[in-house]
Coordinates of C-alpha atoms in Angstrom, one line a residue:
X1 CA -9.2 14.1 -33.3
X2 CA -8.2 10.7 -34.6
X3 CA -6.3 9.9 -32.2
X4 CA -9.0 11.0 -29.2
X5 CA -11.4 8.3 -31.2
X6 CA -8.9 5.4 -31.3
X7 CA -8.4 6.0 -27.2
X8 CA -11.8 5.9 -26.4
X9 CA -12.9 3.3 -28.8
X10 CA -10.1 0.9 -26.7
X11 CA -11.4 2.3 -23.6
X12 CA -14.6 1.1 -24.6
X13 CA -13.2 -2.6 -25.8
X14 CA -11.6 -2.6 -21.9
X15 CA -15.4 -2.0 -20.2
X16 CA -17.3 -3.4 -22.1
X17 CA -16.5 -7.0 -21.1
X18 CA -15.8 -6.1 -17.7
X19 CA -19.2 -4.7 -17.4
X20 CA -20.8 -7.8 -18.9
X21 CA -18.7 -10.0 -16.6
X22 CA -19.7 -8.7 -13.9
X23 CA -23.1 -7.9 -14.1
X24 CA -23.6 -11.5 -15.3
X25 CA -21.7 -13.0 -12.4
X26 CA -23.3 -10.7 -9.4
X27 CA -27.0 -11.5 -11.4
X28 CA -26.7 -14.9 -12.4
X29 CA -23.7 -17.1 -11.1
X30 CA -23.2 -16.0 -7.6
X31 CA -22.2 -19.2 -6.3
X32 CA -19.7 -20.3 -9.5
X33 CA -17.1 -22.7 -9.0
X34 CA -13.6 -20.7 -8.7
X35 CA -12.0 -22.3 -12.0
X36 CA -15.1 -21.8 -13.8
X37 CA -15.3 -18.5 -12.9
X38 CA -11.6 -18.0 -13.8
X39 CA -12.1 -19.6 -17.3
X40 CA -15.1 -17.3 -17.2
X41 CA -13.0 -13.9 -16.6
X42 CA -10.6 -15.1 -19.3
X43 CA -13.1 -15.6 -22.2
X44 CA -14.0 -11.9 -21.1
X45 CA -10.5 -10.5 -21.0
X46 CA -9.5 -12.5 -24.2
X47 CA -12.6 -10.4 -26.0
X48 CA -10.5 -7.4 -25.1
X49 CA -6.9 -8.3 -25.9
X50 CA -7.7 -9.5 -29.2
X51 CA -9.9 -6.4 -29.9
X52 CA -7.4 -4.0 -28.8
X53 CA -4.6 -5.3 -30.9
X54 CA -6.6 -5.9 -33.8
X55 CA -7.4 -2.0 -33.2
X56 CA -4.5 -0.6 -32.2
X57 CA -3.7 3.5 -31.5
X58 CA -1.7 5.1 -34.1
X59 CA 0.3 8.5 -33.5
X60 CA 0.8 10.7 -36.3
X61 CA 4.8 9.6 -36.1
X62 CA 4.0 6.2 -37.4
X63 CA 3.9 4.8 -33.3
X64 CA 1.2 2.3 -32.9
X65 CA 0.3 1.7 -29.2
X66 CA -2.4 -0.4 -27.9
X67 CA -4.0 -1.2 -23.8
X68 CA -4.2 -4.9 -24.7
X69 CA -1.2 -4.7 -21.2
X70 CA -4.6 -3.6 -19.0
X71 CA -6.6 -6.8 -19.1
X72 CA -3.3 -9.0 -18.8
X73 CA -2.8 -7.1 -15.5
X74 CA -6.7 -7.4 -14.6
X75 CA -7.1 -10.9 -15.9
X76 CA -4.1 -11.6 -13.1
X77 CA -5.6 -9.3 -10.1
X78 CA -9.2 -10.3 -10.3
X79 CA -9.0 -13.3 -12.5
X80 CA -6.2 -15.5 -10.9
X81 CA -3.3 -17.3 -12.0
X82 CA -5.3 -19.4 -14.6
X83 CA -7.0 -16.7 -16.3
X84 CA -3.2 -14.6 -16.4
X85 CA -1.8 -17.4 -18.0
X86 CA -4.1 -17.9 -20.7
X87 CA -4.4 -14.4 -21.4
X88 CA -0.5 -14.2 -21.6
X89 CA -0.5 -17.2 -23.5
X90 CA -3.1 -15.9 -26.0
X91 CA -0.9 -12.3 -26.5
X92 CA 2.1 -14.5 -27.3
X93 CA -0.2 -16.6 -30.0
X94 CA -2.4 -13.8 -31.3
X95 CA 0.6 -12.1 -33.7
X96 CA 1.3 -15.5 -35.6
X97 CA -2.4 -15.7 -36.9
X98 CA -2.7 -11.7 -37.3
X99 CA -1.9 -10.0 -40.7
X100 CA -1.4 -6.5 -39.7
X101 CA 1.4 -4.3 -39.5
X102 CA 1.5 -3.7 -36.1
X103 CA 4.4 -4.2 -34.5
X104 CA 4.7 -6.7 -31.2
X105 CA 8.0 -6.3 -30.2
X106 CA 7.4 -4.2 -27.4
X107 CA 4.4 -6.0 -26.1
X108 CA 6.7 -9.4 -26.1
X109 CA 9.4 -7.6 -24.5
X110 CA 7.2 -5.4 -21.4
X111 CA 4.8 -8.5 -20.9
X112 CA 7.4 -10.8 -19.3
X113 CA 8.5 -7.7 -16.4
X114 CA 5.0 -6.3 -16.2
X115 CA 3.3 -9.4 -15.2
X116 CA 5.7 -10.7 -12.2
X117 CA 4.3 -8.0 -9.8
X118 CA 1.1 -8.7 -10.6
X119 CA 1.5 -12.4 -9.8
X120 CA 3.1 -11.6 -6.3
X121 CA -0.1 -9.4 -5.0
X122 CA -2.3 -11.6 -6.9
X123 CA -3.0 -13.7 -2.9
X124 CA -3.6 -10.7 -1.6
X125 CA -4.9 -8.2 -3.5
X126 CA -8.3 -8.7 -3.1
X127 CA -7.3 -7.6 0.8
X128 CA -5.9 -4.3 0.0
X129 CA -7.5 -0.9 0.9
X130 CA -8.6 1.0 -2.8
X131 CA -5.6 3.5 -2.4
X132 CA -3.2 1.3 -2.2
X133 CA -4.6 -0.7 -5.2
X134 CA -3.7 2.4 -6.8
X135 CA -0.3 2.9 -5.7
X136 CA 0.7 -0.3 -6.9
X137 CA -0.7 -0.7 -9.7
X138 CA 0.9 2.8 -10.9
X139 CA 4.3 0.9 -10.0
X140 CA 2.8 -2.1 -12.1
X141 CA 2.9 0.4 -15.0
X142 CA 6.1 2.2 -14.6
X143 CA 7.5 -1.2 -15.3
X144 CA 6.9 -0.2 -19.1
X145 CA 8.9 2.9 -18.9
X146 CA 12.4 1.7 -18.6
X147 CA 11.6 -1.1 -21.0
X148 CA 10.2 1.4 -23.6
X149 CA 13.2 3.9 -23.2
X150 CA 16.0 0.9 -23.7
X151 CA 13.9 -0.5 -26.4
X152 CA 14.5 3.5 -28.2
X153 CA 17.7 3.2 -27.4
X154 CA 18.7 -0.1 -29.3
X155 CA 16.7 1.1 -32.4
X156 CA 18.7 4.3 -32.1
X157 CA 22.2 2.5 -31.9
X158 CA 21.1 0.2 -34.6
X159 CA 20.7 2.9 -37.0
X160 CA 17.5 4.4 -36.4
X161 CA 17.0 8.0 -36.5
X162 CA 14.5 9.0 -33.7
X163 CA 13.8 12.4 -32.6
X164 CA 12.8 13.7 -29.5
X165 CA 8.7 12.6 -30.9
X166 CA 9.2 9.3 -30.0
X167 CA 10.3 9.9 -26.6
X168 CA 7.0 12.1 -25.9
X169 CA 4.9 9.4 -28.1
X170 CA 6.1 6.6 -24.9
X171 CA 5.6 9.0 -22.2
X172 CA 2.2 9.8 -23.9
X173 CA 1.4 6.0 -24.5
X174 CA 2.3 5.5 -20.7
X175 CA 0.0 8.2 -19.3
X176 CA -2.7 6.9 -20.9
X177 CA -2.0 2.9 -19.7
X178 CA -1.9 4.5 -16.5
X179 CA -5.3 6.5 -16.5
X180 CA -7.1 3.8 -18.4
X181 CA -5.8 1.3 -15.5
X182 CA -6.9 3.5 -13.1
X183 CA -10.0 4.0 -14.6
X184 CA -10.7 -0.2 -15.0
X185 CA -9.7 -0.5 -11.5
X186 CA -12.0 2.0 -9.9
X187 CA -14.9 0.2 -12.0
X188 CA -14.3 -3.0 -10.5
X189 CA -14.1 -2.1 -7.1
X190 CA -17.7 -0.1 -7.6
X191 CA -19.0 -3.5 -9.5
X192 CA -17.6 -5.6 -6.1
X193 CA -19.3 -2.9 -3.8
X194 CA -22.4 -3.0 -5.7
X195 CA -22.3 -7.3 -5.3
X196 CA -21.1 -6.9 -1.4
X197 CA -24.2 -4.4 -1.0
X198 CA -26.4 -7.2 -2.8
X199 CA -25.1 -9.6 -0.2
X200 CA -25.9 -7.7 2.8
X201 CA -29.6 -6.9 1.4
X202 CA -30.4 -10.7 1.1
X203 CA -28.6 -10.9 4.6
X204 CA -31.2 -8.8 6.0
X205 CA -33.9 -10.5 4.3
X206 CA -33.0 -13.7 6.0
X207 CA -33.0 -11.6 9.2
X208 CA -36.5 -9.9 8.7
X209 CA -37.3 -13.4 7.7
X210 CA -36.0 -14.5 11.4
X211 CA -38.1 -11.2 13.0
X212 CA -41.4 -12.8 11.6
X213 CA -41.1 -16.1 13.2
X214 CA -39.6 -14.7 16.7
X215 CA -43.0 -15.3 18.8
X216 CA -43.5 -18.9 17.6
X217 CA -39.5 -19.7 18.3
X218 CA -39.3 -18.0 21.6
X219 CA -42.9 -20.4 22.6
X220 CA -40.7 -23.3 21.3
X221 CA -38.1 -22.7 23.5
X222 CA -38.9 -21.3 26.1
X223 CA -41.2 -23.6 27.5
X224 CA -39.1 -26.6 27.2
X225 CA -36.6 -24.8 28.8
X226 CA -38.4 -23.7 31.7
X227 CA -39.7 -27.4 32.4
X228 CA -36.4 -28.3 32.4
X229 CA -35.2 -25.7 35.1
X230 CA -38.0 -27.1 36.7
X231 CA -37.5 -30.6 37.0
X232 CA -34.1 -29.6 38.1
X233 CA -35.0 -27.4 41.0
X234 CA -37.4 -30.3 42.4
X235 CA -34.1 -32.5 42.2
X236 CA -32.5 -30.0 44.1
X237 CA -35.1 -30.4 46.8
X238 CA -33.9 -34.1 47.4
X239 CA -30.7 -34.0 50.0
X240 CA -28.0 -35.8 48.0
X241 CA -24.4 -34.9 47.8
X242 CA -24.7 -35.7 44.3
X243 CA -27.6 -33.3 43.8
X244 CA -26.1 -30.6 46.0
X245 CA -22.8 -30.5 44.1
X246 CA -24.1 -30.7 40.5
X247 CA -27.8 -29.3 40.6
X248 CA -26.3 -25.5 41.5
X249 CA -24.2 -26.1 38.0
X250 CA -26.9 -26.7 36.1
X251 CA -29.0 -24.5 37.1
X252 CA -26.7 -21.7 37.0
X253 CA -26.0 -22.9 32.9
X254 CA -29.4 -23.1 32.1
X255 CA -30.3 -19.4 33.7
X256 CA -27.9 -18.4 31.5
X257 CA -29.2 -20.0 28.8
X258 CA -32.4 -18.7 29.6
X259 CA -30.8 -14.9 29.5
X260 CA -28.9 -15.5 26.4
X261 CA -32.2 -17.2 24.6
X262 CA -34.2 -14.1 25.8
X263 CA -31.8 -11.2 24.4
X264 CA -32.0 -13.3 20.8
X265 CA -35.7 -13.0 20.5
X266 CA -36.0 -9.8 21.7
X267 CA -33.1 -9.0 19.3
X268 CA -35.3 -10.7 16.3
X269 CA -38.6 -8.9 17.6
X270 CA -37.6 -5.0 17.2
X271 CA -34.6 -3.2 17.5
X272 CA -36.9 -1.2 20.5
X273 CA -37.3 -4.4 23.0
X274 CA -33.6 -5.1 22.1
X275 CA -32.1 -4.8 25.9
X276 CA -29.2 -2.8 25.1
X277 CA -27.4 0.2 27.1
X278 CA -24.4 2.0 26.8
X279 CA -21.0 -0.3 27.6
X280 CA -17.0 0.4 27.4
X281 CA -15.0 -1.2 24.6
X282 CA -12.3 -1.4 26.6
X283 CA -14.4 -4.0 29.4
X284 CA -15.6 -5.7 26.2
X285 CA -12.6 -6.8 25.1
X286 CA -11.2 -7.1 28.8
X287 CA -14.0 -9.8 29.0
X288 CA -13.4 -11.5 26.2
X289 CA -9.9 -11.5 26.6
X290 CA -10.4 -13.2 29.8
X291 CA -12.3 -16.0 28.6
X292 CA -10.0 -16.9 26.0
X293 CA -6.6 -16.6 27.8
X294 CA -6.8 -20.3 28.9
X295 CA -7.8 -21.6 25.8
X296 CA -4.6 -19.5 23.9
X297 CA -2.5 -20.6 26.3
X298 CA -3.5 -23.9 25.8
X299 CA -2.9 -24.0 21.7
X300 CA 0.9 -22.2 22.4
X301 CA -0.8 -19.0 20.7
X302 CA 0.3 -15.7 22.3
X303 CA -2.4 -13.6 23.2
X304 CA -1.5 -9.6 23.9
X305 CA -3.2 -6.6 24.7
X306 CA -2.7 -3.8 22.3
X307 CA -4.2 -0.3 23.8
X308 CA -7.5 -0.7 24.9
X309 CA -9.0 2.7 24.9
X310 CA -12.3 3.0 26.8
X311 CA -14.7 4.0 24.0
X312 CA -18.6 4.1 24.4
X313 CA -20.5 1.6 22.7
X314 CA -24.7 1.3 23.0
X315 CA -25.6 -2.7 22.9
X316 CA -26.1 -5.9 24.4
X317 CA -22.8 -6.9 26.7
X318 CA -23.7 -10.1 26.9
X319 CA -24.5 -10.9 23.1
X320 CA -21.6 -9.1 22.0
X321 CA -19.0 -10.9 24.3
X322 CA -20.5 -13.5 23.4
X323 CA -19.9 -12.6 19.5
X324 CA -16.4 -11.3 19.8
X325 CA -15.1 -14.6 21.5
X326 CA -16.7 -16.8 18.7
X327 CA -14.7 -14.3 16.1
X328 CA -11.7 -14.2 18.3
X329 CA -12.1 -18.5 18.5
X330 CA -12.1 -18.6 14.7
X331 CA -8.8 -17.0 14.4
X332 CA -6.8 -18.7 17.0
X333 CA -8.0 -22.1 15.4
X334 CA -6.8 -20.9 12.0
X335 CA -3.5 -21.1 14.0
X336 CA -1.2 -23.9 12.9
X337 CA -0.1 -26.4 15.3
X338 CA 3.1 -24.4 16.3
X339 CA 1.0 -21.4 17.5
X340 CA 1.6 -18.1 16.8
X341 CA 1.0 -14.2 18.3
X342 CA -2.2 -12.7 18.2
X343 CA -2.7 -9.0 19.4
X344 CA -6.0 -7.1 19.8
X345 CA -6.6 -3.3 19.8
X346 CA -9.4 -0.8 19.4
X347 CA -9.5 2.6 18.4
X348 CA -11.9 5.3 17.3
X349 CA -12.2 6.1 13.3
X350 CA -15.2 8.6 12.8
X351 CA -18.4 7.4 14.2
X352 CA -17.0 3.8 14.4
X353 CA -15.1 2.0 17.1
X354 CA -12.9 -0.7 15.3
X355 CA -11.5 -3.5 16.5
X356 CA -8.5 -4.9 15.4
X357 CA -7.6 -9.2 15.5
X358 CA -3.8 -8.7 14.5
X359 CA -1.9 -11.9 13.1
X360 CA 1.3 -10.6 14.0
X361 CA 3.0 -13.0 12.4
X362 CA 1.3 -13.8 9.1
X363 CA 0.5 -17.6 10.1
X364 CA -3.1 -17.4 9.9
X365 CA -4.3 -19.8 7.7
X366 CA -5.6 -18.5 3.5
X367 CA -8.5 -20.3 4.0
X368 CA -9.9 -18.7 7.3
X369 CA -9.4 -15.4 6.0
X370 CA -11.3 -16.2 2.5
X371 CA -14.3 -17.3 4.6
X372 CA -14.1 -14.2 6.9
X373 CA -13.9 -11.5 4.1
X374 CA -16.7 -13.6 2.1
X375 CA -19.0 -14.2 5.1
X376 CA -22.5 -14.0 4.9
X377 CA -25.3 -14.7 7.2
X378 CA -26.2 -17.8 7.2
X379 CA -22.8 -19.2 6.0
X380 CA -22.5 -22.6 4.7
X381 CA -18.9 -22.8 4.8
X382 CA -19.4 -23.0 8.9
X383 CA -21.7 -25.4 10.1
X384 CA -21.2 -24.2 13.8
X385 CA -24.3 -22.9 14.7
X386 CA -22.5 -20.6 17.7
X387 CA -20.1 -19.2 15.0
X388 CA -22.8 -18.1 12.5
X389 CA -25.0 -16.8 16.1
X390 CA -22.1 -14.8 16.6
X391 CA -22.0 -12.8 13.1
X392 CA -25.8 -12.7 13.3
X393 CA -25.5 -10.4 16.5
X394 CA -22.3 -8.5 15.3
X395 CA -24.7 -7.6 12.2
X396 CA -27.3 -6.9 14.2
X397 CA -25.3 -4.3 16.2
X398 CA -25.0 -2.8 12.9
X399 CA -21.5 -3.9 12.8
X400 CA -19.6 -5.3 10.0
X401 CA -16.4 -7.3 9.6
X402 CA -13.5 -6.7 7.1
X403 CA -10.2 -8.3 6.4
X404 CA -6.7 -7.3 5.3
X405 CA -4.4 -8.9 4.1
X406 CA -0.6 -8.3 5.0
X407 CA 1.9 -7.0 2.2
X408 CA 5.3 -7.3 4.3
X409 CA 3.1 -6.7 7.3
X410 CA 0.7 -8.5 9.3
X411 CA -2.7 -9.7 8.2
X412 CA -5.4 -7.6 10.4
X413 CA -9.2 -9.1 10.9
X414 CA -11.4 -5.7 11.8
X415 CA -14.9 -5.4 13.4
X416 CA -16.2 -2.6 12.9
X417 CA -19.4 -1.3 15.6
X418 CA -20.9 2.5 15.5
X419 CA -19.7 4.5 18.6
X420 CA -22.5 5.8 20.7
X421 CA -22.2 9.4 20.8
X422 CA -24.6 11.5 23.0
X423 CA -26.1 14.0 21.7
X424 CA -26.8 17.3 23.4
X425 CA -29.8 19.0 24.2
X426 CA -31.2 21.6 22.2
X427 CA -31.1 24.2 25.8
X428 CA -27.8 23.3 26.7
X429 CA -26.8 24.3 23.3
X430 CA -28.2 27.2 24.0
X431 CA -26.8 28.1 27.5
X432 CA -23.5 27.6 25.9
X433 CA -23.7 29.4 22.6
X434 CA -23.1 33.3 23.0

């Protein structure tokens, strides 16, 4: 029964700062500077280490065992390198201040291994899918198996007598790091959901904010606009080879200017004036590919054609071409000067068609990919008004966007749109049913 007590009293020391940490940050600092907010993740993880080794587990063998390993491994995963190194840093320092009689020869011998995988996902771990972050992060513990077993082994050969409880007492003390980790890591990623659902409610605040004001904007612009077309047609009238060659032009831009304008208000107004109808993925992405072939070619970035299946989709052509070549833009640019390969791909997952931006390569730039996996309506890290139109209507289409991060593969950039599914009638269920 002891023992049950000292588990979930450090199980407690491990979430109780991570629940304060986040529920401060998501609540009150959502726009934190990044090394304040790793200083910030330390302070929370320090709280932890020094608890747990200041109360450490104690087996009925004489073992003592503590999870002080769990936020050194956090601290590096969700911190960064700053706050790892400090946490390490303050492990290392703790046991020449402490009194106790625990011993810290393990800890100084497993932290060294345990923290170097760690430090390689740390870029992209933020990317990864939850059971992968699982997967490795159960590798990231077996790290302390081996060590523990050859650290048995020397005390044996230096004239230790161990039985076979010291054995079970590591395997023990490793199932539990490895439960407790998966516990801590299955919190955070329902603390990040919780902050990305926070981000897409204020999203569609702004957006009911943009519904309220649709009537006065489309009077704003669409009478200007119309004078303009105007003005233009009467130049038309005048016989001119310089009138007949360039008034055609812009009045062909500015009708579609007019049509693009339109399908935004009516989009803003109600999602039952919103002109949409039921279009193939497959002449979506044909369309967009089209557009953009030129401007790939141009930039040496290879542009290919993954399968393109023909999946039904229930929108706005027009708006979402429009969308997907703005997205499609913003990763070709993240291209460095030396180009690079870029495939696209759709497929069906559920009730979702998903698009799939592949980097092929892996030369897409860190920064891009932050912005895209962090985006939200309107974002100030783009000032192109077209760009942020473009995730407006994606979001609107009650799409959403999600990025992944390559671990010896490519790095993959999915839009995600619901498929449009017809539903049957009630008496041709019935004609068919026995």
């Amino acid at each position: 029964m002891n023992l049950l007590k000292d588990i979930l009293l450090q199980l407690f020391f491990l979430f109780l700062p991570v629940f304060l940490y986040y529920h401060f940050d998501n609540k009150y600092q959502p726009n934190i500077s990044e090394l304040k907010r790793q200083w910030t993740f330390f302070l929370y993880c320090a709280f932890s280490v020094l608890i747990c080794m200041h109360f450490p587990i104690e087996f009925q063998n004489g073992y003592v065992f503590n999870l002080a390993l769990i936020p050194i491994i956090l601290s590096i995963l969700y911190g960064g390198y700053l706050s790892g190194i400090l946490t390490i840093l303050l492990i290392f320092v703790y046991p020449l201040f402490s009194t106790g009689s625990t011993s810290f020869l393990s800890i100084f011998l497993t932290v060294p291994f345990i923290v170097l995988l760690p430090a390689f996902l740390q870029p992209r771990w933020m990317g990864y899918h939850k059971n992968k972050k699982y997967l490795l992060s159960f590798l990231i513990v077996t790290v302390k198996l081996p060590i523990y077993f050859v650290f048995i082994l020397y005390k044996g050969i230096s004239g230790d007598s161990l039985g076979p409880d010291s054995y079970l007492s590591g395997l023990l003390c490793w199932l539990i790091l490895c439960l407790s980790l998966f516990l801590l890591i299955y919190f955070i990623e329902y603390c990040l959901d919780l902050g990305n659902l926070r981000k897409q409610l204020k999203r569609m605040r702004r957006l009911q904010h943009v519904t309220s004001i649709a009537t006065d904007v489309s009077d704003e612009v669409h009478k200007p606009l119309t004078m303009v077309k105007g003005f233009t047609q009467l130049l038309g009238a005048e016989q001119n080879k310089t009138n007949r060659e360039y008034v055609p032009i812009i009045l062909s831009e500015l009708d579609r200017a007019e049509s693009i304008i339109h399908s935004y208000i009516n989009l803003a107004k109600s999602s039952d004036t919103f002109p949409a109808k039921s279009l193939s993925s497959k002449e979506l992405m044909e369309e967009v590919m089209d557009r953009l072939h030129t401007y790939a070619a141009n930039n040496h970035i290879q542009l290919n054609r993954g399968p393109l299946r023909k999946l039904r989709l229930r929108g706005n052509m027009e708006l979402l071409s429009e969308s997907f070549t703005s997205i499609l833009k913003i990763c070709m640019d993240a291209m460095p000067a030396s180009g690079g390969k870029i495939s696209v791909k759709n497929f069906r997952r559920g009730n979702d068609v998903i698009f799939e931006i592949v980097d092929v390569e892996g030369k897409m730039k860190e920064a891009t990919l932050h912005i895209l996996e962090n985006y939200q309506y309107p974002s100030e890290n783009i000032q192109n008004n077209q760009v942020n139109a473009a995730f407006s209507v994606l979001f609107a289409h009650y799409g959403d966007i999600e990025v992944k991060r390559g671990f010896f593969r490519s790095n993959v950039v999915q839009l995600t749109l619901p498929a449009y599914i017809k539903k049957k009638s009630q008496l041709n269920h019935r004609a068919v049913s026995p």
